[in-house]
Amino acid sequence: MFRHSLQYIQGTYVNELSRFYPDNFEEADISFGDVLNLKMRENFIRVFQRFKVGSMPVLRQIYFDNAGNNTVATSERILNKINYYAGDYGIDQYGLSLVSTDYGDYFIDDINRAFVRASLDGITNVSDTFQMRGFFNEELRTGYTGRAVFIVTGK
């Protein structure tokens, strides 16, 4: 459960950071495991759970039509329902493998033995894309040492 307070208005004496109302919350699907990491991206919070990754709109709401197309609209609610990405990828058991760049978030899924990118185009298994499956299988089989994270540091 994600709970939030009201706001602090800069330049005034209005500070409602300690006010929590019963409706000021949003829930993640517990069947996807614990929430292990969060990353703010413009008006969305990327939620990294053990078995799935989702995106939670902030002051936005996503509507889907019958054809599956989506529309983003402004919302009065601060946090709105999490939309999970297609694909069964989640972050490592401690949530420590997350590396963020300007456009994407890279992480290791030790269950699927994959190096994954979450970006505007959704979830991509980078280890399959660049034929690095053997490297990551060996790295994750022998114990993650952190060397794989340095692959994404260059532009």
Coordinates of C-alpha atoms in Angstrom, one line a residue, residues 5-138:
S5 CA -0.2 13.1 2.6
L6 CA -1.4 16.4 1.4
Q7 CA 1.0 19.0 0.2
Y8 CA 3.3 21.7 1.5
I9 CA 2.7 25.0 -0.4
Q10 CA 6.0 26.9 -0.8
G11 CA 6.0 30.5 0.2
T12 CA 3.1 30.1 2.6
Y13 CA 2.5 28.8 6.1
V14 CA 0.4 25.9 4.7
N15 CA 2.0 22.6 5.6
E16 CA -0.2 19.6 5.3
L17 CA 2.5 17.0 5.1
S18 CA 1.3 15.4 8.3
R19 CA -2.3 15.0 7.1
F20 CA -3.2 11.5 5.9
Y21 CA -6.8 10.9 4.8
P22 CA -8.4 7.4 4.5
D23 CA -8.7 7.7 0.7
N24 CA -5.1 8.8 0.1
F25 CA -3.6 5.5 -0.9
E26 CA -3.1 3.1 -3.8
E27 CA -2.3 -0.6 -3.6
A28 CA 0.0 -2.8 -5.6
D29 CA -0.9 -6.4 -6.5
I30 CA 0.7 -8.5 -3.7
S31 CA 0.7 -11.6 -6.0
F32 CA 3.6 -10.0 -7.8
G33 CA 5.7 -10.0 -4.7
D34 CA 7.1 -7.2 -2.5
V35 CA 7.8 -3.7 -3.8
L36 CA 11.6 -3.6 -3.8
N37 CA 12.4 -0.3 -5.6
L38 CA 10.6 2.8 -6.9
K39 CA 11.8 5.3 -9.6
M40 CA 10.1 8.6 -10.4
R41 CA 9.8 9.3 -14.2
E42 CA 8.1 12.6 -15.0
N43 CA 4.5 12.0 -13.9
F44 CA 4.8 8.3 -13.3
I45 CA 6.3 6.2 -10.5
R46 CA 7.9 3.0 -11.9
V47 CA 7.2 0.2 -9.4
F48 CA 9.6 -2.7 -9.3
Q49 CA 8.2 -5.8 -7.6
R50 CA 9.8 -9.2 -7.3
F51 CA 7.8 -10.8 -10.2
K52 CA 6.5 -7.8 -12.2
V53 CA 7.2 -4.1 -13.0
G54 CA 4.4 -1.5 -13.3
S55 CA 3.9 2.2 -13.7
M56 CA 1.8 4.3 -11.4
P57 CA 0.5 7.6 -12.7
V58 CA 0.8 10.7 -10.5
L59 CA -2.0 13.3 -11.0
R60 CA -2.8 11.3 -14.2
Q61 CA -5.2 8.6 -15.0
I62 CA -5.0 6.1 -17.9
Y63 CA -8.1 5.1 -19.8
F64 CA -8.3 2.1 -22.1
D65 CA -10.9 1.8 -24.9
N66 CA -12.3 -1.4 -26.4
A67 CA -9.5 -1.6 -29.0
G68 CA -6.9 -1.6 -26.2
N69 CA -5.6 2.0 -27.0
N70 CA -4.9 4.2 -24.0
T71 CA -5.5 7.8 -23.2
V72 CA -3.8 9.7 -20.4
A73 CA -5.8 12.4 -18.7
T74 CA -5.2 14.6 -15.7
S75 CA -6.7 13.5 -12.4
E76 CA -7.6 15.0 -9.0
R77 CA -6.1 11.9 -7.3
I78 CA -2.4 12.1 -6.6
L79 CA -1.7 8.3 -7.0
N80 CA -3.7 6.2 -9.5
K81 CA -4.0 2.5 -10.3
I82 CA -0.7 0.7 -11.3
N83 CA -0.5 -0.4 -14.9
Y84 CA 1.7 -3.5 -15.2
Y85 CA 4.0 -3.9 -18.2
A86 CA 3.6 -7.0 -20.4
G87 CA 6.1 -9.7 -19.7
D88 CA 6.9 -11.6 -16.5
Y89 CA 10.0 -9.8 -15.4
G90 CA 10.8 -8.5 -11.9
I91 CA 13.8 -7.1 -10.1
D92 CA 16.3 -9.2 -8.1
Q93 CA 15.4 -10.3 -4.6
Y94 CA 16.9 -7.2 -2.9
G95 CA 16.0 -4.6 -5.5
L96 CA 19.7 -3.4 -5.7
S97 CA 20.4 -4.1 -9.4
L98 CA 18.5 -1.0 -10.7
V99 CA 20.5 1.3 -12.8
S100 CA 18.8 4.3 -14.4
T101 CA 19.7 6.4 -17.4
D102 CA 17.9 9.4 -19.0
Y103 CA 15.4 7.1 -20.9
G104 CA 15.3 3.7 -19.2
D105 CA 15.8 1.7 -16.1
Y106 CA 18.0 -1.4 -16.3
F107 CA 17.8 -4.3 -13.8
I108 CA 18.5 -7.9 -13.3
D109 CA 15.8 -10.5 -13.1
D110 CA 17.5 -13.4 -11.3
I111 CA 14.5 -15.7 -11.7
N112 CA 14.4 -15.5 -15.5
R113 CA 18.2 -15.0 -15.7
A114 CA 17.8 -11.9 -17.7
F115 CA 19.1 -8.3 -17.9
V116 CA 16.0 -6.2 -18.5
R117 CA 15.2 -2.6 -19.6
A118 CA 12.0 -0.8 -18.7
S119 CA 11.5 2.2 -20.9
L120 CA 8.8 4.1 -22.9
D121 CA 8.5 1.1 -25.2
G122 CA 7.8 -1.3 -22.3
I123 CA 9.9 -4.1 -21.0
T124 CA 12.8 -5.5 -23.1
N125 CA 15.0 -8.5 -22.3
V126 CA 18.3 -6.9 -23.2
S127 CA 20.2 -10.1 -22.7
D128 CA 18.2 -11.8 -25.5
T129 CA 18.3 -8.8 -27.7
F130 CA 22.1 -8.5 -27.8
Q131 CA 22.8 -12.3 -27.7
M132 CA 24.2 -12.1 -24.2
R133 CA 22.1 -14.9 -22.8
G134 CA 25.2 -17.1 -22.1
F135 CA 27.0 -14.4 -20.2
F136 CA 24.1 -13.6 -18.0
N137 CA 23.3 -17.2 -17.3
E138 CA 26.9 -17.8 -16.2

